[in-house]
Amino acid sequence: MPKFRAPRGTTDLLPEEQPYWDFVSGQVERLCRAYGYGRIEPPVFEDAALFERSVGAETDIVQKEMYTFQDKGGELLALRPEGTASVCRAYLEHGMHNLPQPVRLYYLLPMFRYERPQAGRYRQFHQFGFEAIGEGDAALDAEVIDLSWQLYQAFGLRDLTLVLNSIGTPESRSRYHQALREYYRPHLDQVCADCRARFERAPLRLLDCKQDAALAEAAPRSLDPLDDDSARHFQQLRAYLDALGVPYKLDHRLVRGLDYYTRTVYEIQPAQEGSQSAIGAGGRYDGLIQELGGPPTPGVGFAGGVERIILNLKRQGRQVGPGAAPSAFVASLGEEAKTAAVRIAGELRRAGITALMGLGGRSLKAQLRQAGALGAPYAVIIGGDELAAGVATVRDLARGEQESVPLVGLREWLQARVVRPPS
Ligand code: AMP
């Protein structure tokens, strides 16, 4: 038994996983740039109070899941549980409200939440996200939702649903909270103990209670008491989404667990049901910057979970790009040939061909077996005869055929067969 293991809820991202990560981050970067978003990378830890102020002191994230610690200087810090708070803090700190508005920013960062680990739920996980800050126009909500939707199309994920709702302004929300309390008060024995405890402070959370779905289904709709401005904003948003051809489903029960949302909220859900189902979520947060000490500044954003996207890509059997298998394996016989093999493998790598070579004085048979196990399509065999003739014996490992290729033309020979054009 090894003495140490990765901490519970964390994983090592091994080389065979990297093609998925390269693929997801590549699509995020490509599309975010096309929509005019610039990359931001805030620190991994922040003042713990930043998240209490933004995510909300009553939320599960802050109350139960945050990695909070005191550093040696006595500061109370927290590992970042989500990205929006840090991005808004940075927006204010760097005077971005003086730039042309809205400011468009995107990120791809590790996040930390002390949750119960299970498939698709980790304690260190990764989110990409984007935030458009400084504009309240519903066309900006539509832009952010469109960017989210187009990204998931680019990932090639099938059977996704975009679920949309508006939860209004803080004022219409507090009226709605009141309506919910009145509705739930006579039924408190039908919800779970957690929900009973947060009934007064956070009645919206009761809509997510799994104990009695019919009770939540019949609850008052968040849309009904919307104030006029929020109702108009939602109407406009829907018209813009129709113009963009983004399909969505309305769900008045979608409220999101974070405190900072106002008006628009949305989630992207895969077909497979379950508590881990959301693979991305976002919305508008018009009061957040002010809550952090800035001027009244509207904003809207989205965050997607990379691990859950990859999980869904695998479930749907989607192959992404070439793996880490070498394109060529250089096998050699004898010390003189080995020196030549070192040189040839080096030349191939410099030409962009992934090449490995036999090490440790193994027999030719053992080297060829290793080449096959690594998934190399070709073995380049160098022995005394080959060296004398200035050739390599190149073996097609899948077909078992081999041919003699002059060393001077080896690179071009392999390039014509194994180097893929950049995707
Ligand atoms: P949230 O910030 O809670 O809205 O989460 C946004 C997205 O991040 C979710 O839709 C998930 O895809 C992902 N996510 C949240 N928590 C976790 C976790 N503990 N492990 C893996 N992914 C997560």
Coordinates of C-alpha atoms and ligand atoms in Angstrom, one line a residue:
M1 CA 0.0 0.0 0.0
P2 CA 1.4 3.4 -0.9
K3 CA 1.7 5.8 2.0
F4 CA -0.1 8.7 0.3
R5 CA -3.1 9.0 -1.9
A6 CA -4.6 12.1 -3.5
P7 CA -7.0 13.7 -1.0
R8 CA -10.6 12.5 -1.1
G9 CA -12.6 14.2 -3.8
T10 CA -9.5 15.2 -5.9
T11 CA -8.1 13.4 -8.9
D12 CA -4.8 13.3 -10.9
L13 CA -5.4 14.4 -14.5
L14 CA -3.4 11.7 -16.2
P15 CA -2.0 12.0 -19.8
E16 CA -4.8 9.8 -21.2
E17 CA -7.4 12.4 -20.0
Q18 CA -5.6 15.3 -21.5
P19 CA -7.1 15.1 -25.0
Y20 CA -10.5 15.8 -23.4
W21 CA -9.2 18.7 -21.5
D22 CA -7.4 20.1 -24.5
F23 CA -10.6 19.8 -26.5
V24 CA -12.9 21.4 -23.9
S25 CA -10.5 24.3 -23.1
G26 CA -9.7 24.8 -26.8
Q27 CA -13.4 25.2 -27.7
V28 CA -13.9 27.6 -24.7
E29 CA -11.0 29.7 -25.8
R30 CA -12.0 29.7 -29.5
L31 CA -15.7 30.7 -28.9
C32 CA -15.0 33.2 -26.0
R33 CA -12.6 35.0 -28.2
A34 CA -15.1 35.0 -31.1
Y35 CA -17.6 36.7 -28.8
G36 CA -15.1 39.3 -27.7
Y37 CA -14.2 38.0 -24.2
G38 CA -10.7 38.4 -22.7
R39 CA -9.2 35.9 -20.3
I40 CA -8.8 36.6 -16.6
E41 CA -7.1 34.5 -14.0
P42 CA -7.7 35.6 -10.4
P43 CA -5.8 34.0 -7.4
V44 CA -6.8 30.6 -6.0
F45 CA -7.6 32.1 -2.6
E46 CA -9.4 35.3 -1.6
D47 CA -10.6 37.0 1.5
A48 CA -13.3 34.6 2.9
A49 CA -15.6 37.5 3.4
L50 CA -15.8 38.1 -0.4
F51 CA -17.7 34.9 -0.9
E52 CA -19.9 35.5 2.2
R53 CA -20.9 38.9 0.7
S54 CA -21.5 37.6 -2.8
V55 CA -22.5 33.9 -2.8
G56 CA -24.4 34.5 0.4
A57 CA -23.8 33.7 4.1
E58 CA -26.9 31.4 4.1
T59 CA -25.9 29.3 1.1
D60 CA -24.6 25.7 1.4
I61 CA -21.5 26.8 -0.4
V62 CA -20.5 29.3 2.3
Q63 CA -21.9 27.5 5.3
K64 CA -20.8 23.9 4.6
E65 CA -18.5 23.7 1.6
M66 CA -16.0 26.4 1.7
Y67 CA -12.3 25.6 2.4
T68 CA -11.6 28.4 4.8
F69 CA -8.3 28.9 6.6
Q70 CA -6.4 31.4 8.6
D71 CA -2.9 32.2 7.2
K72 CA 0.2 32.8 9.3
G73 CA -0.6 36.5 9.3
G74 CA -4.0 35.9 10.8
E75 CA -6.0 36.7 7.6
L76 CA -9.2 34.6 7.1
L77 CA -8.9 33.3 3.5
A78 CA -10.9 30.8 1.4
L79 CA -10.1 28.7 -1.6
R80 CA -12.3 29.9 -4.4
P81 CA -15.6 27.9 -4.6
E82 CA -16.8 29.7 -7.8
G83 CA -15.6 32.4 -10.2
T84 CA -18.0 35.2 -10.4
A85 CA -17.2 36.8 -7.0
S86 CA -13.4 37.0 -7.9
V87 CA -14.1 38.4 -11.4
C88 CA -16.4 41.1 -9.9
R89 CA -13.8 41.9 -7.2
A90 CA -11.1 42.2 -9.9
Y91 CA -13.4 44.4 -12.1
L92 CA -13.7 46.9 -9.2
E93 CA -10.1 46.6 -8.1
H94 CA -8.7 47.4 -11.6
G95 CA -11.1 50.2 -12.3
M96 CA -12.7 48.3 -15.2
H97 CA -15.9 50.4 -14.7
N98 CA -13.9 53.2 -16.5
L99 CA -13.5 51.0 -19.6
P100 CA -16.2 50.9 -22.4
Q101 CA -19.1 48.9 -20.9
P102 CA -19.9 46.0 -20.8
V103 CA -16.5 44.4 -20.0
R104 CA -16.4 40.8 -21.2
L105 CA -14.2 38.4 -19.3
Y106 CA -13.7 34.6 -19.3
Y107 CA -11.9 32.0 -17.2
L108 CA -11.0 28.4 -16.8
L109 CA -10.0 27.7 -13.2
P110 CA -9.9 25.1 -10.5
M111 CA -12.7 25.5 -7.8
F112 CA -12.9 24.0 -4.3
R113 CA -15.9 22.8 -2.4
Y114 CA -16.1 20.4 0.5
E115 CA -18.8 18.2 -0.9
R116 CA -19.6 14.5 -0.6
P117 CA -17.6 13.1 -3.6
Q118 CA -19.4 10.9 -6.1
A119 CA -19.4 10.6 -9.9
G120 CA -19.2 14.1 -11.4
R121 CA -18.8 15.7 -8.0
Y122 CA -15.4 16.5 -6.6
R123 CA -13.8 18.7 -4.0
Q124 CA -11.4 20.2 -6.5
F125 CA -13.0 20.6 -9.9
H126 CA -12.8 23.0 -12.8
Q127 CA -15.1 25.5 -14.2
F128 CA -15.0 27.7 -17.3
G129 CA -17.1 30.7 -17.2
F130 CA -17.7 34.1 -18.7
E131 CA -19.0 37.4 -17.2
A132 CA -20.3 40.5 -19.0
I133 CA -20.3 43.4 -16.6
G134 CA -21.7 46.9 -16.8
E135 CA -24.9 46.6 -18.9
G136 CA -28.4 45.6 -18.1
D137 CA -29.8 45.2 -21.7
A138 CA -31.6 41.9 -22.2
A139 CA -29.6 41.6 -25.5
L140 CA -26.5 41.0 -23.3
D141 CA -28.3 38.1 -21.4
A142 CA -29.2 36.7 -24.8
E143 CA -25.5 37.0 -25.9
V144 CA -24.3 35.2 -22.8
I145 CA -26.9 32.4 -23.1
D146 CA -26.2 32.1 -26.9
L147 CA -22.4 31.8 -26.1
S148 CA -23.2 29.0 -23.5
W149 CA -25.4 27.2 -25.9
Q150 CA -23.1 27.4 -28.9
L151 CA -20.2 26.1 -26.7
Y152 CA -22.2 23.0 -25.7
Q153 CA -23.0 22.5 -29.4
A154 CA -19.3 22.8 -30.2
F155 CA -18.5 20.1 -27.6
G156 CA -20.8 17.9 -29.6
L157 CA -23.1 17.0 -26.6
R158 CA -26.5 15.7 -27.7
D159 CA -29.9 15.9 -25.9
L160 CA -29.3 19.0 -23.9
T161 CA -32.0 21.2 -22.5
L162 CA -31.6 24.9 -21.7
V163 CA -33.9 25.7 -18.8
L164 CA -34.8 29.4 -18.3
N165 CA -36.5 31.5 -15.7
S166 CA -36.6 35.0 -14.3
I167 CA -36.6 35.6 -10.6
G168 CA -37.1 39.4 -10.8
T169 CA -35.5 42.2 -8.7
P170 CA -34.6 41.8 -5.0
E171 CA -37.9 43.6 -4.2
S172 CA -40.1 41.3 -6.3
R173 CA -38.1 38.4 -5.0
S174 CA -38.8 39.3 -1.4
R175 CA -42.6 39.5 -2.3
Y176 CA -42.2 36.1 -3.8
H177 CA -40.4 34.8 -0.7
Q178 CA -43.3 35.9 1.4
A179 CA -45.8 34.1 -1.0
L180 CA -43.6 31.0 -0.7
R181 CA -43.6 31.1 3.1
E182 CA -47.3 31.4 3.2
Y183 CA -47.6 28.5 0.8
Y184 CA -45.2 26.2 2.7
R185 CA -46.1 27.1 6.3
P186 CA -49.0 24.5 6.6
H187 CA -46.9 21.9 4.8
L188 CA -43.6 22.0 6.8
D189 CA -44.0 18.4 7.8
Q190 CA -43.7 17.4 4.1
V191 CA -40.3 18.9 3.5
C192 CA -36.9 17.6 4.7
A193 CA -35.3 18.7 8.0
D194 CA -32.7 20.9 6.1
C195 CA -35.5 22.7 4.3
R196 CA -37.5 23.2 7.5
A197 CA -34.4 24.9 9.0
R198 CA -34.0 27.3 6.1
F199 CA -37.7 28.0 5.6
E200 CA -37.5 31.5 7.1
R201 CA -34.1 32.5 5.7
A202 CA -34.1 31.0 2.3
P203 CA -37.6 29.8 1.3
L204 CA -36.5 29.6 -2.4
R205 CA -34.5 26.5 -1.5
L206 CA -37.6 24.6 -0.6
L207 CA -38.5 24.4 -4.3
D208 CA -35.5 22.1 -4.7
C209 CA -36.6 19.8 -1.9
K210 CA -36.7 16.3 -3.2
Q211 CA -39.0 15.0 -0.5
D212 CA -42.3 16.0 -2.1
A213 CA -42.1 16.9 -5.8
A214 CA -45.8 17.5 -6.1
L215 CA -45.7 20.0 -3.4
A216 CA -43.0 22.0 -5.2
E217 CA -44.8 21.6 -8.5
A218 CA -47.9 23.3 -7.1
A219 CA -46.0 26.1 -5.4
P220 CA -46.6 29.7 -6.5
R221 CA -44.7 30.6 -9.7
S222 CA -41.8 33.0 -9.4
L223 CA -42.9 34.5 -12.7
D224 CA -46.3 35.6 -11.4
P225 CA -45.4 38.4 -9.1
L226 CA -42.6 39.8 -11.4
D227 CA -42.4 43.6 -11.4
D228 CA -43.2 45.3 -14.7
D229 CA -39.5 46.1 -15.6
S230 CA -38.4 42.5 -15.0
A231 CA -41.4 41.1 -16.9
R232 CA -40.5 43.4 -19.9
H233 CA -36.8 42.4 -19.6
F234 CA -37.8 38.7 -19.7
Q235 CA -40.1 39.3 -22.7
Q236 CA -37.2 41.0 -24.6
L237 CA -34.8 38.3 -23.7
R238 CA -37.1 35.6 -25.0
A239 CA -37.6 37.5 -28.3
Y240 CA -33.8 37.8 -28.7
L241 CA -33.2 34.1 -28.0
D242 CA -35.9 33.3 -30.6
A243 CA -34.0 35.6 -33.0
L244 CA -30.8 33.8 -32.3
G245 CA -32.5 30.4 -32.7
V246 CA -31.5 29.3 -29.2
P247 CA -34.1 26.7 -27.9
Y248 CA -35.1 26.9 -24.3
K249 CA -37.7 25.5 -21.9
L250 CA -39.3 27.7 -19.2
D251 CA -39.3 26.4 -15.7
H252 CA -40.6 28.5 -12.8
R253 CA -39.0 26.2 -10.3
L254 CA -35.5 27.1 -11.4
V255 CA -34.1 29.4 -8.8
R256 CA -30.4 28.6 -8.4
G257 CA -28.7 28.2 -5.0
L258 CA -26.6 31.4 -5.1
D259 CA -27.8 34.6 -3.5
Y260 CA -26.6 37.1 -6.1
Y261 CA -28.9 36.3 -9.0
T262 CA -31.5 38.8 -10.2
R263 CA -33.9 38.4 -13.1
T264 CA -32.5 35.9 -15.6
V265 CA -31.4 32.5 -14.4
Y266 CA -30.7 29.4 -16.6
E267 CA -29.2 26.0 -16.6
I268 CA -28.0 23.6 -19.2
Q269 CA -29.1 20.0 -18.4
P270 CA -28.2 16.7 -20.0
A271 CA -30.9 14.1 -20.7
Q272 CA -29.7 11.8 -17.9
E273 CA -31.6 12.8 -14.7
G274 CA -30.0 13.1 -11.3
S275 CA -28.8 15.6 -8.7
Q276 CA -25.5 15.9 -10.6
S277 CA -27.4 16.7 -13.8
A278 CA -26.6 20.4 -14.4
I279 CA -23.5 20.8 -16.5
G280 CA -23.6 24.6 -16.5
A281 CA -25.6 27.4 -15.1
G282 CA -25.7 31.2 -15.0
G283 CA -27.8 34.3 -14.8
R284 CA -27.9 38.0 -14.1
Y285 CA -26.5 39.6 -10.9
D286 CA -27.4 43.3 -11.0
G287 CA -26.7 43.9 -7.3
L288 CA -23.5 42.1 -6.9
I289 CA -20.9 44.8 -7.7
Q290 CA -22.7 47.2 -5.4
E291 CA -22.7 44.5 -2.7
L292 CA -18.9 44.4 -3.0
G293 CA -18.6 48.2 -2.5
G294 CA -18.8 49.4 -6.1
P295 CA -21.3 51.7 -7.9
P296 CA -24.6 50.1 -9.0
T297 CA -23.4 47.9 -11.9
P298 CA -25.4 45.2 -13.7
G299 CA -23.8 42.0 -14.9
V300 CA -24.6 38.6 -16.3
G301 CA -22.5 35.4 -16.5
F302 CA -22.3 31.6 -16.8
A303 CA -20.2 28.8 -15.4
G304 CA -19.8 25.2 -16.7
G305 CA -18.3 22.2 -15.0
V306 CA -15.4 20.7 -17.1
E307 CA -15.4 17.3 -15.3
R308 CA -19.2 16.9 -15.9
I309 CA -18.9 17.9 -19.5
I310 CA -16.1 15.3 -20.0
L311 CA -18.2 12.7 -18.2
N312 CA -21.1 13.3 -20.6
L313 CA -18.8 13.3 -23.6
K314 CA -17.6 9.8 -22.6
R315 CA -21.1 8.6 -21.8
Q316 CA -22.1 9.6 -25.4
G317 CA -19.0 7.7 -26.7
R318 CA -17.5 10.8 -28.2
Q319 CA -13.8 10.5 -29.2
V320 CA -11.8 13.6 -29.1
G321 CA -8.6 14.0 -31.0
P322 CA -5.5 11.8 -31.0
G323 CA -4.4 10.4 -27.7
A324 CA -0.8 10.4 -26.4
A325 CA 0.2 7.3 -28.4
P326 CA 3.5 7.7 -30.1
S327 CA 3.5 7.8 -33.9
A328 CA 6.8 5.9 -34.2
F329 CA 8.8 3.7 -31.9
V330 CA 12.5 3.4 -32.7
A331 CA 13.9 -0.1 -31.9
S332 CA 17.5 -0.9 -32.1
L333 CA 19.9 -3.9 -31.9
G334 CA 23.3 -3.3 -30.4
E335 CA 25.1 -0.3 -29.0
E336 CA 26.1 1.3 -32.3
A337 CA 22.6 1.1 -33.6
K338 CA 21.3 2.5 -30.3
T339 CA 23.3 5.6 -30.8
A340 CA 21.8 6.0 -34.2
A341 CA 18.3 5.3 -32.7
V342 CA 18.9 8.2 -30.2
R343 CA 19.8 10.5 -33.1
I344 CA 16.9 9.3 -35.3
A345 CA 14.3 9.6 -32.4
G346 CA 15.6 13.1 -31.7
E347 CA 15.3 14.2 -35.4
L348 CA 11.8 12.8 -35.6
R349 CA 10.6 14.7 -32.5
R350 CA 12.1 17.9 -33.8
A351 CA 10.1 17.4 -36.9
G352 CA 6.9 17.2 -34.8
I353 CA 6.5 13.4 -34.9
T354 CA 5.9 11.8 -31.5
A355 CA 8.7 9.3 -31.3
L356 CA 9.8 7.0 -28.4
M357 CA 12.6 4.5 -28.4
G358 CA 13.6 1.2 -26.8
L359 CA 15.5 1.5 -23.6
G360 CA 17.4 -0.6 -21.1
G361 CA 19.0 -3.1 -23.6
R362 CA 15.8 -5.1 -24.2
S363 CA 15.6 -7.7 -27.0
L364 CA 14.1 -6.6 -30.3
K365 CA 11.1 -8.8 -29.6
A366 CA 10.5 -7.1 -26.3
Q367 CA 10.9 -3.6 -27.9
L368 CA 8.4 -4.5 -30.6
R369 CA 6.0 -5.7 -28.0
Q370 CA 6.3 -2.5 -26.1
A371 CA 5.8 -0.5 -29.3
G372 CA 2.5 -2.4 -29.8
A373 CA 1.4 -1.9 -26.2
L374 CA 2.0 1.9 -26.5
G375 CA -0.3 2.0 -29.6
A376 CA 2.5 3.1 -32.0
P377 CA 1.5 2.5 -35.6
Y378 CA 5.1 2.1 -36.8
A379 CA 8.3 0.6 -35.4
V380 CA 11.5 1.9 -36.9
I381 CA 14.1 -0.9 -36.6
I382 CA 17.8 -0.1 -36.7
G383 CA 20.3 -3.0 -36.6
G384 CA 23.9 -3.4 -38.0
D385 CA 22.7 -4.3 -41.5
E386 CA 20.4 -1.3 -41.7
L387 CA 23.2 1.0 -40.4
A388 CA 25.6 -0.3 -43.1
A389 CA 23.0 0.2 -45.8
G390 CA 21.8 3.6 -44.5
V391 CA 18.2 2.4 -44.2
A392 CA 15.6 1.6 -41.5
T393 CA 13.3 -1.3 -41.5
V394 CA 9.9 0.2 -40.9
R395 CA 7.3 -2.2 -39.6
D396 CA 3.5 -1.5 -39.8
L397 CA 2.5 -2.9 -36.5
A398 CA -1.1 -3.3 -37.3
R399 CA -0.6 -5.2 -40.5
G400 CA 2.7 -6.9 -39.6
E401 CA 4.2 -5.8 -43.0
Q402 CA 7.6 -4.1 -43.2
E403 CA 9.7 -2.3 -45.8
S404 CA 13.1 -0.7 -46.1
V405 CA 13.1 3.1 -46.0
P406 CA 16.3 5.1 -46.6
L407 CA 17.3 7.0 -43.5
V408 CA 17.6 10.3 -45.4
G409 CA 13.9 10.1 -46.4
L410 CA 12.6 8.6 -43.1
R411 CA 11.2 11.8 -41.7
E412 CA 9.2 12.6 -44.9
W413 CA 8.0 8.9 -45.1
L414 CA 6.6 9.1 -41.6
Q415 CA 5.2 12.6 -42.0
A416 CA 3.2 11.5 -45.0
R417 CA 1.6 8.8 -42.9
V418 CA 1.3 9.9 -39.3
V419 CA 1.3 13.7 -38.9
R420 CA -2.3 14.9 -38.8
P421 CA -3.1 18.5 -39.9
P422 CA -3.9 20.7 -36.9
S423 CA -7.6 20.6 -36.1
Ligands
AMP1 P1 -22.6 26.3 -9.7 O1 -21.4 27.3 -9.5 O2 -22.9 25.6 -8.4 O3 -23.7 26.9 -10.4 O4 -22.0 25.2 -10.6 C1 -21.8 25.4 -12.0 C2 -21.3 24.1 -12.6 O5 -20.1 23.6 -12.0 C3 -22.3 22.9 -12.3 O6 -23.3 22.9 -13.3 C4 -21.4 21.7 -12.4 O7 -21.3 21.3 -13.8 C5 -20.1 22.2 -11.9 N1 -19.9 21.8 -10.5 C6 -20.4 22.4 -9.4 N2 -20.0 21.8 -8.3 C7 -19.2 20.7 -8.7 C8 -18.4 19.7 -8.0 N3 -18.4 19.6 -6.7 N4 -17.7 18.8 -8.8 C9 -17.8 18.9 -10.1 N5 -18.4 19.9 -10.8 C10 -19.2 20.8 -10.1

